[in-house]
PDB file of C-alpha atoms and ligand atoms in Angstrom:
ATOM      1  CA  MET S   1      -8.694   3.981 -19.146  1.00  0.00           C
ATOM      2  CA  ASP S   2      -7.385   4.184 -15.592  1.00  0.00           C
ATOM      3  CA  TYR S   3      -7.213   1.250 -13.205  1.00  0.00           C
ATOM      4  CA  ALA S   4      -6.368   0.755  -9.537  1.00  0.00           C
ATOM      5  CA  ILE S   5      -4.768  -2.648  -8.892  1.00  0.00           C
ATOM      6  CA  GLY S   6      -4.535  -4.509  -5.572  1.00  0.00           C
ATOM      7  CA  ASP S   7      -1.503  -6.167  -4.006  1.00  0.00           C
ATOM      8  CA  VAL S   8       0.539  -7.955  -6.699  1.00  0.00           C
ATOM      9  CA  GLN S   9       3.237  -9.222  -4.287  1.00  0.00           C
ATOM     10  CA  GLY S  10       5.438 -10.492  -7.075  1.00  0.00           C
ATOM     11  CA  CYS S  11       2.636 -12.460  -8.783  1.00  0.00           C
ATOM     12  CA  TYR S  12       3.811 -11.383 -12.214  1.00  0.00           C
ATOM     13  CA  LYS S  13       2.162 -14.234 -14.095  1.00  0.00           C
ATOM     14  CA  THR S  14      -1.245 -13.358 -12.678  1.00  0.00           C
ATOM     15  CA  LEU S  15      -0.638  -9.654 -13.307  1.00  0.00           C
ATOM     16  CA  SER S  16       0.112 -10.386 -16.961  1.00  0.00           C
ATOM     17  CA  ALA S  17      -3.103 -12.399 -17.266  1.00  0.00           C
ATOM     18  CA  LEU S  18      -5.109  -9.639 -15.579  1.00  0.00           C
ATOM     19  CA  LEU S  19      -3.705  -7.034 -17.970  1.00  0.00           C
ATOM     20  CA  LYS S  20      -4.630  -9.238 -20.908  1.00  0.00           C
ATOM     21  CA  LYS S  21      -8.125  -9.593 -19.510  1.00  0.00           C
ATOM     22  CA  ILE S  22      -8.598  -5.815 -19.308  1.00  0.00           C
ATOM     23  CA  ASN S  23      -7.037  -5.449 -22.772  1.00  0.00           C
ATOM     24  CA  PHE S  24      -4.377  -3.173 -21.305  1.00  0.00           C
ATOM     25  CA  LYS S  25      -2.745  -0.830 -23.822  1.00  0.00           C
ATOM     26  CA  ILE S  26       0.337   1.048 -22.659  1.00  0.00           C
ATOM     27  CA  ASP S  27      -0.332   4.096 -24.848  1.00  0.00           C
ATOM     28  CA  ARG S  28      -3.941   4.410 -23.706  1.00  0.00           C
ATOM     29  CA  ASP S  29      -4.265   3.177 -20.121  1.00  0.00           C
ATOM     30  CA  ARG S  30      -2.841   4.149 -16.752  1.00  0.00           C
ATOM     31  CA  LEU S  31      -2.264   1.779 -13.836  1.00  0.00           C
ATOM     32  CA  TYR S  32      -2.155   2.732 -10.160  1.00  0.00           C
ATOM     33  CA  PHE S  33      -0.772  -0.023  -7.932  1.00  0.00           C
ATOM     34  CA  LEU S  34      -1.981   0.095  -4.333  1.00  0.00           C
ATOM     35  CA  GLY S  35       1.329  -1.035  -2.848  1.00  0.00           C
ATOM     36  CA  ASP S  36       2.938  -4.333  -1.908  1.00  0.00           C
ATOM     37  CA  VAL S  37       3.970  -4.877  -5.509  1.00  0.00           C
ATOM     38  CA  VAL S  38       6.776  -7.139  -4.205  1.00  0.00           C
ATOM     39  CA  ASN S  39       7.365  -9.953  -1.693  1.00  0.00           C
ATOM     40  CA  ARG S  40       5.830 -13.340  -0.779  1.00  0.00           C
ATOM     41  CA  GLY S  41       5.236 -14.179  -4.457  1.00  0.00           C
ATOM     42  CA  THR S  42       7.797 -15.655  -6.843  1.00  0.00           C
ATOM     43  CA  ASN S  43       8.533 -12.803  -9.274  1.00  0.00           C
ATOM     44  CA  SER S  44       9.196  -9.605  -7.366  1.00  0.00           C
ATOM     45  CA  LEU S  45      12.005  -8.545  -9.687  1.00  0.00           C
ATOM     46  CA  GLU S  46       9.983  -8.986 -12.875  1.00  0.00           C
ATOM     47  CA  THR S  47       7.035  -7.132 -11.343  1.00  0.00           C
ATOM     48  CA  LEU S  48       9.104  -4.153 -10.231  1.00  0.00           C
ATOM     49  CA  ARG S  49      11.025  -4.015 -13.527  1.00  0.00           C
ATOM     50  CA  PHE S  50       7.730  -4.038 -15.416  1.00  0.00           C
ATOM     51  CA  ILE S  51       6.363  -1.090 -13.437  1.00  0.00           C
ATOM     52  CA  TYR S  52       9.662   0.784 -13.659  1.00  0.00           C
ATOM     53  CA  SER S  53       9.965   0.329 -17.401  1.00  0.00           C
ATOM     54  CA  ASN S  54       6.432   1.680 -17.883  1.00  0.00           C
ATOM     55  CA  LYS S  55       6.717   4.347 -15.210  1.00  0.00           C
ATOM     56  CA  ASP S  56       5.307   7.126 -17.377  1.00  0.00           C
ATOM     57  CA  ASN S  57       1.977   5.302 -17.448  1.00  0.00           C
ATOM     58  CA  MET S  58       2.034   3.634 -14.039  1.00  0.00           C
ATOM     59  CA  ASP S  59       2.441   4.690 -10.460  1.00  0.00           C
ATOM     60  CA  LEU S  60       2.295   3.050  -7.063  1.00  0.00           C
ATOM     61  CA  VAL S  61       1.868   3.941  -3.426  1.00  0.00           C
ATOM     62  CA  LEU S  62       4.341   2.330  -1.047  1.00  0.00           C
ATOM     63  CA  GLY S  63       3.101  -0.669   0.932  1.00  0.00           C
ATOM     64  CA  ASN S  64       4.668  -2.284   3.985  1.00  0.00           C
ATOM     65  CA  HIS S  65       6.373  -4.961   1.849  1.00  0.00           C
ATOM     66  CA  ASP S  66       7.820  -2.340  -0.517  1.00  0.00           C
ATOM     67  CA  PHE S  67       9.035  -0.414   2.517  1.00  0.00           C
ATOM     68  CA  HIS S  68      10.566  -3.589   3.989  1.00  0.00           C
ATOM     69  CA  LEU S  69      12.437  -4.086   0.722  1.00  0.00           C
ATOM     70  CA  LEU S  70      13.845  -0.543   1.021  1.00  0.00           C
ATOM     71  CA  VAL S  71      14.969  -1.231   4.589  1.00  0.00           C
ATOM     72  CA  CYS S  72      16.676  -4.501   3.581  1.00  0.00           C
ATOM     73  CA  ALA S  73      18.271  -2.920   0.509  1.00  0.00           C
ATOM     74  CA  LEU S  74      19.717   0.121   2.277  1.00  0.00           C
ATOM     75  CA  THR S  75      20.333  -0.769   5.933  1.00  0.00           C
ATOM     76  CA  ASP S  76      22.000  -3.765   7.591  1.00  0.00           C
ATOM     77  CA  ARG S  77      18.648  -5.445   8.321  1.00  0.00           C
ATOM     78  CA  LYS S  78      18.500  -8.884   6.694  1.00  0.00           C
ATOM     79  CA  PRO S  79      15.405 -10.261   4.904  1.00  0.00           C
ATOM     80  CA  ASN S  80      13.237 -12.692   6.889  1.00  0.00           C
ATOM     81  CA  LYS S  81      12.887 -16.350   5.908  1.00  0.00           C
ATOM     82  CA  LYS S  82       9.528 -15.630   4.282  1.00  0.00           C
ATOM     83  CA  ASP S  83      10.800 -12.732   2.168  1.00  0.00           C
ATOM     84  CA  THR S  84      11.108 -13.432  -1.539  1.00  0.00           C
ATOM     85  CA  PHE S  85      12.645 -10.238  -2.897  1.00  0.00           C
ATOM     86  CA  GLN S  86      16.249 -11.462  -2.826  1.00  0.00           C
ATOM     87  CA  ASP S  87      16.114 -11.434  -6.642  1.00  0.00           C
ATOM     88  CA  ILE S  88      15.876  -7.633  -6.469  1.00  0.00           C
ATOM     89  CA  LEU S  89      18.677  -7.329  -3.905  1.00  0.00           C
ATOM     90  CA  LYS S  90      20.989  -9.292  -6.233  1.00  0.00           C
ATOM     91  CA  ALA S  91      19.898  -7.674  -9.486  1.00  0.00           C
ATOM     92  CA  SER S  92      22.272  -5.628 -11.643  1.00  0.00           C
ATOM     93  CA  ASP S  93      19.668  -2.858 -11.803  1.00  0.00           C
ATOM     94  CA  LYS S  94      18.981  -2.950  -8.048  1.00  0.00           C
ATOM     95  CA  SER S  95      20.008   0.647  -7.374  1.00  0.00           C
ATOM     96  CA  LYS S  96      17.844   2.006 -10.191  1.00  0.00           C
ATOM     97  CA  LEU S  97      14.819   0.087  -8.889  1.00  0.00           C
ATOM     98  CA  ILE S  98      15.443   1.056  -5.258  1.00  0.00           C
ATOM     99  CA  ASP S  99      15.881   4.721  -6.251  1.00  0.00           C
ATOM    100  CA  TYR S 100      12.577   4.519  -8.077  1.00  0.00           C
ATOM    101  CA  LEU S 101      10.829   3.156  -4.953  1.00  0.00           C
ATOM    102  CA  LEU S 102      12.399   5.881  -2.793  1.00  0.00           C
ATOM    103  CA  GLN S 103      10.665   8.461  -4.975  1.00  0.00           C
ATOM    104  CA  ARG S 104       7.206   6.926  -4.661  1.00  0.00           C
ATOM    105  CA  PRO S 105       4.416   8.509  -2.609  1.00  0.00           C
ATOM    106  CA  LEU S 106       2.472   7.065   0.339  1.00  0.00           C
ATOM    107  CA  ALA S 107      -0.802   8.345  -1.089  1.00  0.00           C
ATOM    108  CA  ILE S 108      -2.127   9.491  -4.456  1.00  0.00           C
ATOM    109  CA  ASP S 109      -4.930  11.987  -4.997  1.00  0.00           C
ATOM    110  CA  TYR S 110      -7.025  10.820  -7.960  1.00  0.00           C
ATOM    111  CA  LYS S 111      -9.959  13.051  -8.879  1.00  0.00           C
ATOM    112  CA  ASP S 112     -12.502  12.381  -6.106  1.00  0.00           C
ATOM    113  CA  ALA S 113     -10.586   9.381  -4.759  1.00  0.00           C
ATOM    114  CA  LEU S 114      -7.570   8.556  -2.631  1.00  0.00           C
ATOM    115  CA  PHE S 115      -5.169   5.662  -3.218  1.00  0.00           C
ATOM    116  CA  VAL S 116      -3.268   4.372  -0.204  1.00  0.00           C
ATOM    117  CA  HIS S 117      -1.868   0.971   0.787  1.00  0.00           C
ATOM    118  CA  ALA S 118      -3.666   0.145   4.041  1.00  0.00           C
ATOM    119  CA  GLY S 119      -6.043   2.941   4.974  1.00  0.00           C
ATOM    120  CA  VAL S 120      -6.448   6.299   6.649  1.00  0.00           C
ATOM    121  CA  PRO S 121      -6.839   6.836  10.394  1.00  0.00           C
ATOM    122  CA  PRO S 122     -10.303   8.225  11.206  1.00  0.00           C
ATOM    123  CA  GLN S 123      -9.085  11.561  12.594  1.00  0.00           C
ATOM    124  CA  TRP S 124      -7.247  12.598   9.399  1.00  0.00           C
ATOM    125  CA  ASP S 125      -8.632  14.552   6.463  1.00  0.00           C
ATOM    126  CA  LYS S 126      -7.088  14.526   3.015  1.00  0.00           C
ATOM    127  CA  SER S 127      -4.728  17.394   3.776  1.00  0.00           C
ATOM    128  CA  ASP S 128      -3.476  15.582   6.894  1.00  0.00           C
ATOM    129  CA  VAL S 129      -2.782  12.520   4.732  1.00  0.00           C
ATOM    130  CA  PHE S 130      -0.724  14.523   2.263  1.00  0.00           C
ATOM    131  CA  SER S 131       1.100  16.774   4.704  1.00  0.00           C
ATOM    132  CA  ASN S 132       2.099  13.813   6.884  1.00  0.00           C
ATOM    133  CA  SER S 133       3.024  11.652   3.876  1.00  0.00           C
ATOM    134  CA  ALA S 134       5.251  14.491   2.721  1.00  0.00           C
ATOM    135  CA  ILE S 135       7.247  14.261   5.965  1.00  0.00           C
ATOM    136  CA  VAL S 136       8.033  10.605   5.186  1.00  0.00           C
ATOM    137  CA  GLU S 137       8.635  11.220   1.484  1.00  0.00           C
ATOM    138  CA  ASN S 138      11.079  14.048   2.238  1.00  0.00           C
ATOM    139  CA  ASN S 139      13.018  11.720   4.512  1.00  0.00           C
ATOM    140  CA  LEU S 140      13.058   8.942   1.879  1.00  0.00           C
ATOM    141  CA  GLN S 141      14.413  11.414  -0.673  1.00  0.00           C
ATOM    142  CA  SER S 142      17.004  12.963   1.643  1.00  0.00           C
ATOM    143  CA  ASN S 143      20.722  12.246   1.988  1.00  0.00           C
ATOM    144  CA  ASN S 144      19.867  10.902   5.405  1.00  0.00           C
ATOM    145  CA  VAL S 145      17.726   8.033   4.078  1.00  0.00           C
ATOM    146  CA  VAL S 146      19.858   5.166   5.422  1.00  0.00           C
ATOM    147  CA  SER S 147      19.755   6.448   8.974  1.00  0.00           C
ATOM    148  CA  PHE S 148      16.055   7.299   8.573  1.00  0.00           C
ATOM    149  CA  LEU S 149      15.136   3.779   7.372  1.00  0.00           C
ATOM    150  CA  SER S 150      17.087   2.162  10.186  1.00  0.00           C
ATOM    151  CA  GLN S 151      14.894   3.987  12.722  1.00  0.00           C
ATOM    152  CA  MET S 152      11.468   3.391  11.210  1.00  0.00           C
ATOM    153  CA  TYR S 153      10.613  -0.084  12.530  1.00  0.00           C
ATOM    154  CA  GLY S 154       8.493  -0.183  15.670  1.00  0.00           C
ATOM    155  CA  ASN S 155       4.906   0.243  16.825  1.00  0.00           C
ATOM    156  CA  LYS S 156       5.432   3.444  18.777  1.00  0.00           C
ATOM    157  CA  PRO S 157       4.050   6.040  18.847  1.00  0.00           C
ATOM    158  CA  ASN S 158       0.702   4.310  18.254  1.00  0.00           C
ATOM    159  CA  SER S 159      -1.185   7.582  18.237  1.00  0.00           C
ATOM    160  CA  TRP S 160      -0.718  10.983  16.677  1.00  0.00           C
ATOM    161  CA  ARG S 161       0.116  14.196  18.506  1.00  0.00           C
ATOM    162  CA  ASP S 162       1.175  17.446  16.896  1.00  0.00           C
ATOM    163  CA  ASN S 163       4.223  17.671  19.165  1.00  0.00           C
ATOM    164  CA  LEU S 164       5.805  14.392  18.014  1.00  0.00           C
ATOM    165  CA  THR S 165       9.339  14.585  16.617  1.00  0.00           C
ATOM    166  CA  ASN S 166       9.901  14.288  12.873  1.00  0.00           C
ATOM    167  CA  ASN S 167      10.923  10.617  13.257  1.00  0.00           C
ATOM    168  CA  GLU S 168       7.910   9.869  15.483  1.00  0.00           C
ATOM    169  CA  LYS S 169       5.558  11.525  13.007  1.00  0.00           C
ATOM    170  CA  SER S 170       7.143   9.490  10.228  1.00  0.00           C
ATOM    171  CA  ARG S 171       6.815   6.212  12.132  1.00  0.00           C
ATOM    172  CA  TYR S 172       3.152   6.831  12.965  1.00  0.00           C
ATOM    173  CA  THR S 173       2.390   7.865   9.378  1.00  0.00           C
ATOM    174  CA  ILE S 174       4.134   4.805   7.907  1.00  0.00           C
ATOM    175  CA  ASN S 175       2.279   2.511  10.305  1.00  0.00           C
ATOM    176  CA  ALA S 176      -1.036   4.278   9.750  1.00  0.00           C
ATOM    177  CA  LEU S 177      -0.985   4.451   5.957  1.00  0.00           C
ATOM    178  CA  MET S 178       0.862   1.176   5.235  1.00  0.00           C
ATOM    179  CA  ARG S 179      -0.299  -1.138   8.062  1.00  0.00           C
ATOM    180  CA  ILE S 180      -3.577   0.061   9.609  1.00  0.00           C
ATOM    181  CA  ARG S 181      -6.379  -2.433  10.179  1.00  0.00           C
ATOM    182  CA  PHE S 182      -7.917  -1.819  13.605  1.00  0.00           C
ATOM    183  CA  CYS S 183      -7.733   1.438  15.519  1.00  0.00           C
ATOM    184  CA  LYS S 184      -9.586   3.654  17.965  1.00  0.00           C
ATOM    185  CA  LYS S 185     -11.563   6.663  16.787  1.00  0.00           C
ATOM    186  CA  ASN S 186      -8.666   8.946  17.777  1.00  0.00           C
ATOM    187  CA  GLY S 187      -6.371   6.943  15.477  1.00  0.00           C
ATOM    188  CA  GLU S 188      -4.642   4.812  18.132  1.00  0.00           C
ATOM    189  CA  LEU S 189      -3.322   1.849  16.151  1.00  0.00           C
ATOM    190  CA  GLU S 190      -3.557  -1.855  17.000  1.00  0.00           C
ATOM    191  CA  PHE S 191      -1.072  -4.214  15.348  1.00  0.00           C
ATOM    192  CA  ASP S 192      -1.751  -7.716  16.618  1.00  0.00           C
ATOM    193  CA  HIS S 193      -4.845  -8.699  14.673  1.00  0.00           C
ATOM    194  CA  LYS S 194      -5.502  -9.590  11.051  1.00  0.00           C
ATOM    195  CA  LEU S 195      -9.027 -10.808  11.719  1.00  0.00           C
ATOM    196  CA  ASN S 196     -12.147 -10.002   9.832  1.00  0.00           C
ATOM    197  CA  THR S 197     -14.067  -6.845  10.683  1.00  0.00           C
ATOM    198  CA  ASP S 198     -16.643  -8.629  12.850  1.00  0.00           C
ATOM    199  CA  LYS S 199     -13.929  -9.999  15.171  1.00  0.00           C
ATOM    200  CA  ASN S 200     -12.352  -6.738  16.207  1.00  0.00           C
ATOM    201  CA  PRO S 201     -10.010  -6.678  19.187  1.00  0.00           C
ATOM    202  CA  LYS S 202     -11.694  -5.210  22.262  1.00  0.00           C
ATOM    203  CA  GLY S 203     -11.888  -1.425  22.172  1.00  0.00           C
ATOM    204  CA  TYR S 204     -10.910  -1.197  18.491  1.00  0.00           C
ATOM    205  CA  LYS S 205     -12.746  -1.116  15.180  1.00  0.00           C
ATOM    206  CA  ALA S 206     -11.658  -1.488  11.575  1.00  0.00           C
ATOM    207  CA  TRP S 207     -10.415   1.975  10.563  1.00  0.00           C
ATOM    208  CA  PHE S 208     -13.276   2.491   8.071  1.00  0.00           C
ATOM    209  CA  LEU S 209     -16.026   1.578  10.556  1.00  0.00           C
ATOM    210  CA  HIS S 210     -15.640   4.573  12.850  1.00  0.00           C
ATOM    211  CA  SER S 211     -18.806   6.622  12.515  1.00  0.00           C
ATOM    212  CA  GLU S 212     -17.121  10.004  12.847  1.00  0.00           C
ATOM    213  CA  ARG S 213     -14.410   9.231  10.316  1.00  0.00           C
ATOM    214  CA  ILE S 214     -13.407  12.518   8.663  1.00  0.00           C
ATOM    215  CA  MET S 215     -12.897  11.148   5.143  1.00  0.00           C
ATOM    216  CA  SER S 216     -16.127   9.132   4.993  1.00  0.00           C
ATOM    217  CA  ASN S 217     -17.400  11.215   2.052  1.00  0.00           C
ATOM    218  CA  GLN S 218     -14.397  10.455  -0.141  1.00  0.00           C
ATOM    219  CA  ARG S 219     -13.669   7.244  -2.017  1.00  0.00           C
ATOM    220  CA  ILE S 220     -10.637   5.358  -0.670  1.00  0.00           C
ATOM    221  CA  PHE S 221      -9.000   2.532  -2.631  1.00  0.00           C
ATOM    222  CA  PHE S 222      -6.601   0.360  -0.662  1.00  0.00           C
ATOM    223  CA  GLY S 223      -4.997  -3.068  -0.451  1.00  0.00           C
ATOM    224  CA  HIS S 224      -3.218  -4.765   2.462  1.00  0.00           C
ATOM    225  CA  TRP S 225      -6.169  -6.515   4.145  1.00  0.00           C
ATOM    226  CA  SER S 226      -6.771  -9.644   2.109  1.00  0.00           C
ATOM    227  CA  THR S 227      -9.334 -11.168   4.449  1.00  0.00           C
ATOM    228  CA  LEU S 228     -11.896  -8.388   3.966  1.00  0.00           C
ATOM    229  CA  LYS S 229     -14.587 -10.163   2.057  1.00  0.00           C
ATOM    230  CA  ASP S 230     -17.634  -8.655   0.423  1.00  0.00           C
ATOM    231  CA  ILE S 231     -17.795  -5.635   2.655  1.00  0.00           C
ATOM    232  CA  GLN S 232     -20.367  -3.149   1.431  1.00  0.00           C
ATOM    233  CA  ILE S 233     -19.427   0.203   2.867  1.00  0.00           C
ATOM    234  CA  LYS S 234     -19.941   3.395   0.954  1.00  0.00           C
ATOM    235  CA  ASN S 235     -16.720   4.815  -0.511  1.00  0.00           C
ATOM    236  CA  ILE S 236     -14.583   1.918   0.772  1.00  0.00           C
ATOM    237  CA  TYR S 237     -12.798  -0.160  -1.900  1.00  0.00           C
ATOM    238  CA  PRO S 238     -10.583  -2.989  -0.583  1.00  0.00           C
ATOM    239  CA  LEU S 239      -8.696  -4.381  -3.599  1.00  0.00           C
ATOM    240  CA  ASP S 240      -6.304  -6.924  -2.056  1.00  0.00           C
ATOM    241  CA  HIS S 241      -8.138 -10.103  -2.949  1.00  0.00           C
ATOM    242  CA  GLY S 242      -5.374 -12.441  -1.810  1.00  0.00           C
ATOM    243  CA  CYS S 243      -3.677 -13.275  -5.094  1.00  0.00           C
ATOM    244  CA  VAL S 244      -0.485 -14.461  -3.411  1.00  0.00           C
ATOM    245  CA  TRP S 245      -2.533 -16.787  -1.174  1.00  0.00           C
ATOM    246  CA  GLY S 246      -4.319 -18.398  -4.130  1.00  0.00           C
ATOM    247  CA  GLY S 247      -7.154 -15.873  -4.347  1.00  0.00           C
ATOM    248  CA  MET S 248      -7.645 -13.207  -6.981  1.00  0.00           C
ATOM    249  CA  LEU S 249      -5.757 -10.237  -8.355  1.00  0.00           C
ATOM    250  CA  THR S 250      -8.218  -7.405  -8.889  1.00  0.00           C
ATOM    251  CA  ALA S 251      -8.269  -4.238 -10.949  1.00  0.00           C
ATOM    252  CA  TYR S 252     -10.865  -1.505 -10.523  1.00  0.00           C
ATOM    253  CA  ASP S 253     -11.745   0.277 -13.743  1.00  0.00           C
ATOM    254  CA  LEU S 254     -11.937   3.872 -12.556  1.00  0.00           C
ATOM    255  CA  THR S 255     -13.599   5.049 -15.751  1.00  0.00           C
ATOM    256  CA  ASN S 256     -16.433   2.522 -15.912  1.00  0.00           C
ATOM    257  CA  ARG S 257     -16.477   1.864 -12.165  1.00  0.00           C
ATOM    258  CA  GLU S 258     -16.258  -1.906 -12.249  1.00  0.00           C
ATOM    259  CA  LEU S 259     -14.105  -4.654 -10.758  1.00  0.00           C
ATOM    260  CA  ILE S 260     -12.211  -7.107 -12.949  1.00  0.00           C
ATOM    261  CA  SER S 261     -10.548 -10.069 -11.234  1.00  0.00           C
ATOM    262  CA  GLN S 262      -8.103 -12.720 -12.352  1.00  0.00           C
ATOM    263  CA  ARG S 263      -7.778 -15.991 -10.451  1.00  0.00           C
ATOM    264  CA  SER S 264      -4.264 -16.523  -9.130  1.00  0.00           C
ATOM    265  CA  LEU S 265      -2.003 -18.428 -11.517  1.00  0.00           C
ATOM    266  CA  GLU S 266       0.798 -18.774  -8.969  1.00  0.00           C
ATOM    267  CA  SER S 267       1.563 -22.288  -7.838  1.00  0.00           C
TER     268      SER S 267
HETATM  269 MN1  LIG Y 301       0.430  -4.827   3.048  1.00  0.00          MN
END
């Protein structure tokens, strides 16, 4: 069976309990993590080692916390006070784990569905998602990765144009796929709010609420926005149920089309 799993954020204990609950079998099942597998929780290293050591049967899309780990591991940027992935930065197998993350995609095409960490801007179709992700992935896998990562923080450009530079395209794509919550219908991103969908900042809507959204006929599974509660929107599957904040860690059984949640066991 195949499962999509929401933001683990180093909550390895809860992940283990969830996998027990779904009777996970490594030789039978496949897991797709929706990004933010590390940070804020207490066991980032164990979580990442677990995914790495089962990498033939698991995959992940990069989330903003995974990306932040890459930046802290490879550039001179220091972790923030709230970051909890120092265990990875000090680990003997750090370079193996970081190399593994550098090879991960920003989006995964799964049958009729798309897996991405935060969402898809309304003006993009599936081929835009993959062609623009490829720009970022090529940079992450290039010899130039250190310089690339050191230039990727920032909120500009906040909208897409075909004549952006490679670095500008990368920055927009990273922000759009790993951080999007509210935007305009042309994909102009807004970064200041983490509110619920009914409290949108003026002029913006949650990315999935734009009526002319190009991908509205395709199922999108994503994490990142833990305060989305009980939204019922066709083809929209928010799976970050706030495990690291004492909520739930959730798996979606892609075969039987059902949600299975485990209450957070983190203290
Ligand atoms: Mn996130």
